[in-house]
Short mmCIF file of C-alpha atoms and ligand atoms in Angstrom, two decimals:
data_model
loop_
_atom_site.label_atom_id
_atom_site.label_comp_id
_atom_site.label_asym_id
_atom_site.label_seq_id
_atom_site.Cartn_x
_atom_site.Cartn_y
_atom_site.Cartn_z
CA MET Q 1 15.69 -152.60 174.79
CA SER Q 2 12.61 -153.96 176.47
CA ALA Q 3 8.85 -152.76 177.02
CA ASN Q 4 9.81 -150.12 174.39
CA THR Q 5 7.21 -148.09 172.88
CA ASN Q 6 8.90 -146.04 170.11
CA THR Q 7 6.96 -144.91 167.62
CA VAL Q 8 8.59 -142.21 166.21
CA LEU Q 9 11.63 -140.74 165.30
CA ASP Q 10 13.44 -138.10 167.32
CA PHE Q 11 15.03 -136.32 163.70
CA THR Q 12 13.83 -134.28 161.27
CA ARG Q 13 16.05 -133.55 157.72
CA ALA Q 14 16.25 -130.33 159.51
CA ASP Q 15 18.61 -131.65 162.27
CA PHE Q 16 21.29 -132.77 159.47
CA PRO Q 17 23.02 -130.74 156.63
CA GLU Q 18 21.50 -129.06 153.56
CA GLY Q 19 21.91 -132.45 150.98
CA PHE Q 20 22.83 -135.09 153.72
CA GLU Q 21 21.29 -138.58 151.84
CA PHE Q 22 19.39 -141.10 153.67
CA GLY Q 23 18.89 -144.42 152.17
CA VAL Q 24 18.55 -148.16 152.15
CA ALA Q 25 20.56 -150.76 151.32
CA THR Q 26 20.28 -154.59 150.57
CA SER Q 27 22.74 -157.03 148.40
CA ALA Q 28 21.78 -159.45 145.20
CA TYR Q 29 21.99 -162.68 147.24
CA GLN Q 30 19.88 -161.80 150.10
CA ILE Q 31 17.00 -160.48 148.07
CA GLU Q 32 16.66 -161.55 144.37
CA GLY Q 33 16.83 -165.19 144.24
CA ALA Q 34 19.43 -166.49 142.67
CA SER Q 35 17.81 -169.38 140.91
CA PHE Q 36 15.92 -166.73 138.40
CA GLY Q 37 17.16 -165.05 135.55
CA GLY Q 38 19.68 -167.39 134.17
CA ALA Q 39 22.61 -166.92 136.90
CA GLY Q 40 25.36 -169.04 137.32
CA LEU Q 41 26.02 -170.89 140.61
CA SER Q 42 28.10 -169.44 143.75
CA HIS Q 43 30.25 -170.27 146.20
CA TRP Q 44 27.13 -169.09 148.90
CA ASP Q 45 24.85 -171.94 146.51
CA THR Q 46 27.33 -174.66 147.08
CA PHE Q 47 27.88 -173.54 150.85
CA ALA Q 48 24.14 -173.75 151.37
CA ALA Q 49 23.85 -176.85 150.51
CA THR Q 50 26.49 -178.31 152.61
CA PRO Q 51 24.19 -179.35 155.85
CA GLY Q 52 25.37 -177.42 158.95
CA ASN Q 53 26.40 -174.53 156.92
CA VAL Q 54 23.00 -172.13 157.07
CA ALA Q 55 19.96 -172.34 160.09
CA GLY Q 56 16.93 -174.43 158.87
CA ALA Q 57 18.89 -175.85 155.70
CA GLU Q 58 17.63 -172.07 154.20
CA ASN Q 59 19.23 -170.74 150.54
CA GLY Q 60 18.93 -167.69 148.57
CA SER Q 61 17.37 -169.22 145.41
CA VAL Q 62 14.11 -167.46 146.09
CA ALA Q 63 14.87 -164.80 149.05
CA CYS Q 64 12.27 -162.10 148.76
CA ASP Q 65 12.21 -162.58 144.29
CA HIS Q 66 13.31 -159.18 144.22
CA TYR Q 67 14.41 -160.42 141.03
CA HIS Q 68 10.53 -160.26 139.45
CA ARG Q 69 8.98 -157.79 142.65
CA TRP Q 70 11.89 -155.02 142.20
CA ALA Q 71 9.16 -152.07 141.22
CA GLU Q 72 6.91 -152.75 144.11
CA ASP Q 73 9.82 -152.83 146.34
CA PHE Q 74 11.57 -149.42 144.46
CA ASP Q 75 7.81 -147.58 144.62
CA LEU Q 76 8.43 -148.51 148.68
CA ILE Q 77 11.66 -146.53 148.74
CA ARG Q 78 10.12 -143.80 147.24
CA ASP Q 79 7.06 -143.54 149.48
CA CYS Q 80 8.79 -143.46 152.21
CA ARG Q 81 10.89 -140.29 151.05
CA LEU Q 82 13.83 -141.92 151.15
CA ASP Q 83 16.38 -140.50 148.64
CA SER Q 84 18.86 -143.33 147.80
CA TYR Q 85 19.02 -146.99 147.53
CA ARG Q 86 22.16 -148.90 147.57
CA PHE Q 87 22.16 -152.85 145.46
CA SER Q 88 24.66 -154.92 144.67
CA THR Q 89 25.25 -156.50 141.34
CA SER Q 90 25.85 -160.40 141.48
CA TRP Q 91 29.00 -161.49 139.64
CA ALA Q 92 27.32 -164.93 138.87
CA ARG Q 93 23.95 -163.84 137.55
CA VAL Q 94 26.51 -161.19 135.12
CA ILE Q 95 29.30 -163.60 133.87
CA PRO Q 96 27.55 -167.13 135.15
CA ASP Q 97 31.28 -168.89 135.11
CA GLY Q 98 32.89 -166.02 136.71
CA VAL Q 99 35.01 -165.34 133.26
CA GLY Q 100 33.67 -165.46 129.68
CA ALA Q 101 30.16 -165.33 128.01
CA VAL Q 102 28.10 -162.52 129.50
CA ASN Q 103 24.67 -163.38 130.88
CA GLN Q 104 22.84 -160.58 129.06
CA GLU Q 105 19.33 -161.32 130.78
CA GLY Q 106 21.46 -160.37 134.22
CA LEU Q 107 23.11 -157.24 132.57
CA ASP Q 108 19.68 -156.25 131.66
CA PHE Q 109 17.71 -156.68 134.79
CA TYR Q 110 20.91 -154.43 136.65
CA ASP Q 111 19.97 -152.23 133.99
CA ARG Q 112 16.32 -152.13 134.77
CA LEU Q 113 16.97 -151.48 138.41
CA VAL Q 114 19.15 -148.28 137.49
CA ASP Q 115 16.26 -146.92 135.50
CA GLY Q 116 13.78 -147.82 138.32
CA LEU Q 117 15.42 -146.41 140.74
CA LEU Q 118 16.04 -142.93 138.47
CA ALA Q 119 12.35 -142.90 137.32
CA ARG Q 120 11.28 -142.26 140.75
CA GLY Q 121 13.54 -140.07 142.00
CA ILE Q 122 16.26 -142.01 144.28
CA LYS Q 123 19.67 -142.51 143.68
CA PRO Q 124 21.74 -145.58 142.94
CA TYR Q 125 24.42 -146.59 144.64
CA ALA Q 126 25.92 -149.88 143.25
CA CYS Q 127 28.14 -152.02 145.08
CA LEU Q 128 30.12 -155.08 142.64
CA TYR Q 129 30.54 -157.61 145.12
CA HIS Q 130 28.70 -158.21 148.55
CA TRP Q 131 29.85 -162.27 148.35
CA GLU Q 132 28.10 -164.38 146.06
CA LEU Q 133 31.43 -165.74 144.17
CA PRO Q 134 30.70 -167.79 141.25
CA ALA Q 135 31.02 -171.46 141.86
CA ALA Q 136 33.49 -171.68 138.53
CA LEU Q 137 36.08 -169.44 140.44
CA ALA Q 138 35.36 -171.09 143.47
CA ASP Q 139 36.97 -174.02 142.36
CA LEU Q 140 40.01 -172.42 140.76
CA GLY Q 141 40.50 -171.09 144.69
CA GLY Q 142 38.73 -167.84 144.48
CA TRP Q 143 39.77 -165.99 147.05
CA ARG Q 144 43.30 -167.26 147.19
CA ASN Q 145 44.04 -167.04 143.86
CA PRO Q 146 45.94 -163.85 142.84
CA SER Q 147 44.42 -164.08 139.33
CA ILE Q 148 41.10 -163.26 140.99
CA ALA Q 149 42.38 -159.29 140.72
CA ASP Q 150 42.24 -159.82 136.79
CA TRP Q 151 38.93 -161.18 136.67
CA PHE Q 152 37.33 -159.16 139.28
CA ALA Q 153 38.54 -156.29 137.09
CA ASP Q 154 36.58 -157.60 133.96
CA PHE Q 155 33.84 -157.89 136.03
CA THR Q 156 33.90 -154.36 136.35
CA GLU Q 157 34.14 -153.67 133.32
CA VAL Q 158 31.44 -155.46 132.10
CA VAL Q 159 29.23 -154.08 134.83
CA MET Q 160 30.12 -150.58 134.92
CA GLY Q 161 30.41 -150.12 130.95
CA ARG Q 162 26.56 -150.87 131.29
CA ILE Q 163 24.99 -148.60 134.45
CA GLY Q 164 28.37 -146.98 135.39
CA ASP Q 165 26.78 -143.78 133.42
CA ARG Q 166 23.82 -143.34 135.97
CA LEU Q 167 24.98 -144.23 139.27
CA GLN Q 168 25.18 -141.92 141.74
CA ALA Q 169 28.24 -143.67 143.56
CA ALA Q 170 29.79 -147.33 142.81
CA ALA Q 171 31.87 -149.45 145.42
CA THR Q 172 34.08 -152.05 144.72
CA PHE Q 173 33.76 -154.59 147.70
CA ASN Q 174 30.98 -154.59 150.63
CA GLU Q 175 33.35 -155.50 153.84
CA PRO Q 176 36.55 -156.85 152.67
CA TRP Q 177 36.96 -158.52 156.56
CA CYS Q 178 33.93 -160.86 155.64
CA ILE Q 179 34.91 -161.48 152.45
CA ALA Q 180 38.60 -162.69 154.35
CA TRP Q 181 38.52 -162.97 157.61
CA LEU Q 182 34.61 -164.02 158.57
CA SER Q 183 35.00 -166.61 155.43
CA HIS Q 184 38.72 -167.96 155.66
CA PHE Q 185 39.52 -167.97 158.89
CA LEU Q 186 36.50 -168.02 161.00
CA GLY Q 187 34.69 -170.25 158.36
CA GLN Q 188 31.07 -169.22 158.75
CA HIS Q 189 30.51 -167.74 155.55
CA ALA Q 190 30.99 -169.37 151.94
CA PRO Q 191 33.30 -170.66 151.45
CA GLY Q 192 33.83 -171.67 155.07
CA LEU Q 193 37.83 -172.60 155.45
CA ARG Q 194 39.74 -172.36 158.54
CA ASP Q 195 42.57 -171.92 157.76
CA ILE Q 196 45.24 -169.13 157.86
CA ARG Q 197 46.79 -169.45 154.77
CA ALA Q 198 43.98 -169.11 152.77
CA ALA Q 199 42.70 -165.83 155.34
CA ALA Q 200 46.06 -164.21 154.53
CA ARG Q 201 45.73 -164.45 150.61
CA ALA Q 202 42.33 -163.41 151.27
CA MET Q 203 42.64 -160.60 152.82
CA HIS Q 204 45.34 -159.27 149.91
CA HIS Q 205 44.15 -160.29 146.90
CA VAL Q 206 40.50 -158.24 147.91
CA LEU Q 207 42.40 -155.21 147.93
CA LEU Q 208 44.33 -156.19 145.16
CA ALA Q 209 41.17 -156.61 142.99
CA HIS Q 210 39.92 -153.58 144.86
CA GLY Q 211 42.87 -151.86 143.20
CA ARG Q 212 42.36 -153.32 139.55
CA ALA Q 213 38.86 -152.32 140.05
CA VAL Q 214 39.04 -148.44 141.05
CA GLN Q 215 41.59 -148.30 137.92
CA VAL Q 216 38.87 -149.91 135.47
CA MET Q 217 36.38 -147.17 137.00
CA ARG Q 218 39.11 -144.54 135.90
CA GLY Q 219 39.37 -145.83 132.76
CA LEU Q 220 35.67 -145.30 132.29
CA LYS Q 221 35.10 -141.99 133.42
CA LEU Q 222 33.54 -142.68 136.86
CA ASN Q 223 34.36 -140.10 139.33
CA SER Q 224 32.51 -141.46 142.42
CA VAL Q 225 33.68 -144.29 143.37
CA GLY Q 226 34.56 -146.16 146.86
CA VAL Q 227 34.62 -149.45 149.08
CA VAL Q 228 32.93 -150.46 151.66
CA MET Q 229 34.50 -150.87 154.60
CA ASN Q 230 32.56 -152.65 158.31
CA LEU Q 231 33.93 -151.16 161.24
CA GLU Q 232 33.23 -153.47 165.01
CA TYR Q 233 34.61 -151.54 168.07
CA SER Q 234 37.00 -153.66 169.82
CA ALA Q 235 36.69 -153.06 173.51
CA PRO Q 236 39.11 -154.87 175.88
CA VAL Q 237 37.17 -157.07 178.43
CA ASP Q 238 39.60 -155.10 181.25
CA GLU Q 239 42.15 -153.20 182.22
CA THR Q 240 44.81 -155.72 182.20
CA GLU Q 241 47.92 -155.88 179.66
CA ALA Q 242 46.76 -158.71 178.16
CA ALA Q 243 42.92 -157.60 177.23
CA ILE Q 244 44.28 -154.55 175.84
CA ALA Q 245 46.49 -156.07 173.68
CA ALA Q 246 44.02 -158.63 172.48
CA ALA Q 247 41.98 -155.83 171.58
CA ARG Q 248 44.12 -154.11 169.73
CA ARG Q 249 44.92 -157.05 167.62
CA ASN Q 250 41.41 -157.80 166.76
CA GLU Q 251 41.15 -153.95 165.37
CA ALA Q 252 44.21 -154.61 163.87
CA ILE Q 253 42.75 -157.30 161.57
CA TYR Q 254 39.43 -156.30 161.28
CA ASN Q 255 39.75 -152.16 161.32
CA ARG Q 256 42.95 -150.88 160.60
CA TRP Q 257 44.43 -153.80 157.76
CA PHE Q 258 42.01 -152.74 155.05
CA LEU Q 259 41.91 -148.61 155.67
CA GLU Q 260 45.55 -148.90 156.48
CA ALA Q 261 45.84 -150.73 152.84
CA VAL Q 262 43.99 -148.30 150.93
CA PHE Q 263 45.05 -145.19 152.56
CA LYS Q 264 48.12 -145.69 153.71
CA LYS Q 265 49.82 -148.20 151.82
CA SER Q 266 50.74 -150.15 154.84
CA TYR Q 267 49.52 -153.11 157.02
CA PRO Q 268 49.50 -153.07 160.51
CA GLU Q 269 52.26 -154.60 162.60
CA GLU Q 270 50.08 -156.37 165.22
CA ALA Q 271 48.40 -157.85 161.86
CA LEU Q 272 51.56 -158.85 160.29
CA ALA Q 273 53.01 -160.69 163.26
CA GLY Q 274 50.64 -163.70 162.24
CA LEU Q 275 49.78 -163.09 158.80
CA GLU Q 276 53.07 -162.11 157.11
CA PRO Q 277 54.40 -165.68 156.45
CA HIS Q 278 51.34 -166.49 155.04
CA LEU Q 279 50.86 -163.63 152.50
CA PRO Q 280 51.99 -163.98 148.72
CA THR Q 281 55.39 -163.01 147.68
CA GLY Q 282 55.77 -159.62 146.65
CA TRP Q 283 52.89 -158.34 148.78
CA ALA Q 284 54.52 -154.55 149.75
CA ASP Q 285 54.80 -154.44 145.79
CA ASP Q 286 51.29 -154.20 145.13
CA PHE Q 287 50.10 -150.95 147.60
CA ASP Q 288 50.37 -148.44 144.72
CA ILE Q 289 47.43 -150.49 143.32
CA ILE Q 290 45.78 -151.27 146.72
CA ALA Q 291 45.66 -147.29 147.36
CA GLU Q 292 45.00 -146.00 144.31
CA PRO Q 293 42.46 -143.12 145.13
CA VAL Q 294 39.09 -143.32 145.95
CA ASP Q 295 36.46 -140.41 146.06
CA TRP Q 296 34.76 -141.69 149.41
CA LEU Q 297 34.36 -144.07 152.21
CA GLY Q 298 31.50 -146.10 153.40
CA ILE Q 299 31.21 -147.68 157.16
CA ASN Q 300 29.08 -150.37 158.11
CA TYR Q 301 28.39 -150.47 161.99
CA TYR Q 302 26.30 -152.64 163.69
CA THR Q 303 28.05 -152.99 167.05
CA ARG Q 304 31.01 -153.30 169.66
CA LYS Q 305 32.70 -156.66 170.50
CA ARG Q 306 34.17 -157.50 174.18
CA ILE Q 307 37.37 -159.08 173.60
CA ALA Q 308 39.58 -161.15 176.21
CA ALA Q 309 43.40 -162.51 175.58
CA ASP Q 310 43.13 -166.45 174.88
CA PRO Q 311 46.46 -167.90 175.70
CA GLU Q 312 45.39 -171.07 174.75
CA ALA Q 313 44.07 -170.69 171.48
CA ALA Q 314 46.72 -170.09 168.21
CA TRP Q 315 47.43 -166.69 167.22
CA PRO Q 316 45.79 -164.00 167.30
CA SER Q 317 45.06 -165.60 170.89
CA LEU Q 318 41.71 -163.41 171.54
CA LYS Q 319 37.87 -164.53 172.32
CA GLU Q 320 35.08 -162.84 172.72
CA VAL Q 321 33.03 -162.08 175.91
CA GLU Q 322 29.63 -161.36 176.16
CA GLY Q 323 28.58 -157.86 177.03
CA PRO Q 324 26.62 -156.30 179.98
CA LEU Q 325 24.69 -154.09 177.05
CA PRO Q 326 21.36 -154.12 175.74
CA LYS Q 327 21.48 -156.57 172.42
CA THR Q 328 19.24 -157.15 168.93
CA ALA Q 329 18.06 -160.16 168.06
CA MET Q 330 22.12 -161.18 166.76
CA ASP Q 331 23.07 -160.89 169.88
CA TRP Q 332 24.42 -157.91 169.07
CA GLU Q 333 25.12 -154.99 172.08
CA ILE Q 334 23.47 -151.98 170.96
CA TYR Q 335 26.55 -149.38 171.29
CA PRO Q 336 26.21 -145.91 169.19
CA ASP Q 337 29.07 -144.24 170.35
CA GLY Q 338 30.92 -146.53 169.09
CA LEU Q 339 29.51 -145.12 165.72
CA TYR Q 340 30.34 -141.83 166.52
CA HIS Q 341 33.85 -142.98 167.30
CA PHE Q 342 34.36 -144.41 164.20
CA LEU Q 343 32.85 -142.02 161.63
CA SER Q 344 35.37 -139.03 163.52
CA TRP Q 345 38.66 -141.65 164.04
CA ALA Q 346 38.44 -142.81 160.18
CA ALA Q 347 38.63 -139.14 159.10
CA LYS Q 348 41.16 -138.10 161.21
CA THR Q 349 43.48 -141.20 160.74
CA TYR Q 350 42.50 -142.33 157.13
CA SER Q 351 40.17 -140.52 154.66
CA GLY Q 352 40.44 -136.87 155.57
CA GLU Q 353 38.05 -134.47 153.71
CA LEU Q 354 36.92 -137.42 151.54
CA PRO Q 355 33.03 -137.71 152.27
CA ILE Q 356 32.05 -140.57 154.53
CA TYR Q 357 28.44 -142.38 153.96
CA VAL Q 358 27.06 -145.09 156.86
CA THR Q 359 26.52 -147.65 153.90
CA GLU Q 360 24.63 -149.84 156.77
CA ASN Q 361 23.22 -149.69 160.30
CA GLY Q 362 20.19 -150.99 161.53
CA MET Q 363 19.30 -153.96 163.62
CA ALA Q 364 17.61 -157.84 163.70
CA SER Q 365 14.28 -157.33 165.78
CA TYR Q 366 11.45 -159.63 167.85
CA ASP Q 367 8.65 -157.94 165.53
CA ARG Q 368 5.33 -158.21 166.00
CA VAL Q 369 2.65 -159.08 163.33
CA ASP Q 370 -1.08 -158.53 163.11
CA LEU Q 371 -2.27 -157.88 159.66
CA THR Q 372 -5.66 -156.97 160.72
CA ALA Q 373 -4.36 -153.75 162.76
CA ASP Q 374 -4.42 -150.15 161.47
CA ALA Q 375 -1.66 -150.16 158.32
CA ALA Q 376 0.90 -148.01 160.61
CA GLU Q 377 0.46 -150.59 163.56
CA ARG Q 378 0.36 -154.29 161.99
CA VAL Q 379 4.37 -154.64 162.39
CA ALA Q 380 5.57 -153.25 165.71
CA ASP Q 381 9.13 -152.50 166.01
CA PRO Q 382 9.68 -150.30 168.39
CA ASP Q 383 13.38 -151.48 169.21
CA ARG Q 384 14.33 -150.62 165.45
CA ILE Q 385 12.78 -146.93 165.67
CA ALA Q 386 15.24 -146.82 168.97
CA TYR Q 387 17.95 -147.95 167.83
CA LEU Q 388 17.61 -145.68 164.59
CA ASN Q 389 17.32 -142.88 167.23
CA GLY Q 390 20.66 -143.92 168.90
CA HIS Q 391 22.33 -144.02 165.85
CA LEU Q 392 21.25 -141.11 164.37
CA ALA Q 393 21.88 -138.76 167.15
CA ALA Q 394 25.71 -140.08 167.19
CA VAL Q 395 26.01 -140.27 163.12
CA LYS Q 396 24.37 -136.31 164.06
CA ARG Q 397 27.34 -135.35 167.13
CA ALA Q 398 30.04 -136.56 164.55
CA ILE Q 399 29.12 -134.28 161.89
CA ASP Q 400 28.46 -131.46 164.22
CA ASP Q 401 32.02 -132.28 165.53
CA GLY Q 402 33.70 -132.07 161.96
CA ALA Q 403 33.50 -135.38 160.33
CA PRO Q 404 32.26 -135.16 156.84
CA VAL Q 405 29.46 -137.55 156.67
CA LYS Q 406 27.26 -137.41 153.61
CA GLY Q 407 25.40 -139.67 154.23
CA TYR Q 408 23.05 -142.90 156.37
CA PHE Q 409 21.88 -146.06 154.38
CA ILE Q 410 19.71 -148.29 156.97
CA TRP Q 411 20.22 -152.19 156.64
CA SER Q 412 17.57 -152.93 155.23
CA LEU Q 413 14.72 -152.19 152.84
CA LEU Q 414 13.57 -155.94 153.37
CA ASP Q 415 13.83 -158.68 155.63
CA ASN Q 416 15.73 -161.33 154.17
CA PHE Q 417 18.33 -163.87 154.13
CA GLU Q 418 20.39 -163.03 156.51
CA TRP Q 419 23.52 -165.74 155.45
CA ALA Q 420 24.40 -168.62 157.75
CA LEU Q 421 21.40 -167.42 159.83
CA GLY Q 422 19.06 -168.15 157.09
CA TYR Q 423 15.42 -166.03 157.23
CA ASP Q 424 14.99 -165.64 160.95
CA LYS Q 425 16.73 -162.83 161.84
CA ARG Q 426 14.46 -160.06 160.54
CA PHE Q 427 16.50 -156.46 159.50
CA GLY Q 428 13.82 -154.34 157.13
CA LEU Q 429 12.04 -151.85 157.65
CA VAL Q 430 9.69 -153.87 155.57
CA HIS Q 431 8.43 -157.47 156.90
CA VAL Q 432 8.77 -160.17 154.33
CA ASP Q 433 6.01 -163.06 154.69
CA PHE Q 434 8.28 -166.03 153.63
CA GLU Q 435 5.67 -168.05 152.54
CA SER Q 436 3.52 -165.40 150.15
CA LEU Q 437 6.40 -163.21 149.95
CA ALA Q 438 3.63 -160.31 150.59
CA ARG Q 439 5.37 -157.16 151.69
CA THR Q 440 4.26 -154.96 154.82
CA PRO Q 441 5.49 -151.82 155.71
CA LYS Q 442 6.71 -152.16 159.54
CA GLN Q 443 6.16 -149.00 162.54
CA SER Q 444 9.78 -147.94 161.68
CA TRP Q 445 8.84 -147.48 157.99
CA HIS Q 446 5.76 -145.29 158.87
CA ALA Q 447 8.02 -143.52 161.29
CA LEU Q 448 10.95 -142.77 158.77
CA LYS Q 449 8.14 -141.36 156.45
CA ALA Q 450 7.33 -139.29 158.95
CA ALA Q 451 10.48 -137.61 159.60
CA LEU Q 452 11.28 -137.37 156.43
CA SER Q 453 8.53 -135.99 155.16
CA SER Q 454 8.72 -133.08 157.69
CA ASN Q 455 11.01 -129.98 157.85
CA ASP Q 456 10.35 -128.84 161.57
C1 GCO V 1 27.07 -156.95 156.27
C2 GCO V 1 26.11 -156.87 155.51
C3 GCO V 1 24.83 -157.83 155.23
C4 GCO V 1 24.11 -158.48 156.52
C5 GCO V 1 24.04 -157.18 157.49
C6 GCO V 1 23.28 -158.25 159.03
O1 GCO V 1 27.42 -155.95 154.80
O2 GCO V 1 27.42 -157.39 157.13
O3 GCO V 1 26.25 -156.54 154.25
O4 GCO V 1 24.59 -158.78 154.24
O5 GCO V 1 23.04 -158.68 156.67
O6 GCO V 1 25.74 -157.02 157.88
O7 GCO V 1 24.59 -158.75 159.42
#
């Protein structure tokens, strides 16, 4: 996307069905400031405090200071004419030790957020878990410990008992693949393990915890409960049988494991081939809880990966190979067709008529900052505008072809803490100066505001 001069979005509200929602998404650890308001330590605090885990030795202790600046941030959502906001609740903020005593200050904070959104006419979408497991529970084995399903059910009861009545929708988990595989097999996120047995247990326990949380929310009479999966298009590097089989293994672990469990009460054969020996005893008996019916499905989509077989490596014996398409600042290929594919495929194969929301889509870009320029031109991010155009066209195509897509959330409102990559990767519609914490809407924010304000 070089030399791109896009400054406008190609669509208006009228291009999407009546009631289609446009929103932005964030997560607690990435924006709030984990050191404020009596929050307990999470495994992201301890992971980030370990040399080599996070670029620049950065962490989320201050992040965007959203904990204190949320009102200004919500004004930016309202002023952009967005309909909806997706945020997450930090377990360690609400229950500092993971179980037991509640930090009222933390719970009050989320209560303020919900009321602050409603006061501005913004629909609140809350996700219970976006990765900051209380460190006290990590000490007990975290996602490897089967008790985590009960711990998470108790946390769900506390949070949703307080804010559930005013939410537009609630989700249990953000991206189970990242919680389990990326963090316990690939070792890139907290707790940074590279262990197949730990990964297999996390892959199962996160689903069990999901099912238990859905049950708790039913008990609280919530009627818009879902889960957010991240899907990544898995393309064989060539047409050889070995590459095709490797891409299928990747797809089974990444895209099918969680959907198949929630919607079909099973795990894909290609993934069980490596994981079954490491699953907890009696795993197949848990599907009735795991498959507790949900009301909607969230899909996070960013990119595709090209996959080759790697016969030298242990199971799943595959590797990623760099692709030829233009890339974002994450070095992720830009591939809107993948989003089209998943929206249609998920509905046909798994979720049927249930509403689907694109709960995250967006890019890290190389922005040009000139704070002396006119307001709309202070932060130029033409590549983001082009990315949004491409992906919204894919969403529209999927809707035209029958996929029940009801909303689209951009990742993210603000530049923020991009996990192991620190503050260097900027995903926001709004630029954040991490010295002064000043917010400056980017050109994409202005373009979105114009698109959402117009009905033509
Ligand atoms: C994600 C995450 C975000 C990331 C984003 C970009 O759910 O993967 O929700 O936390 O910041 O995806 O990598």
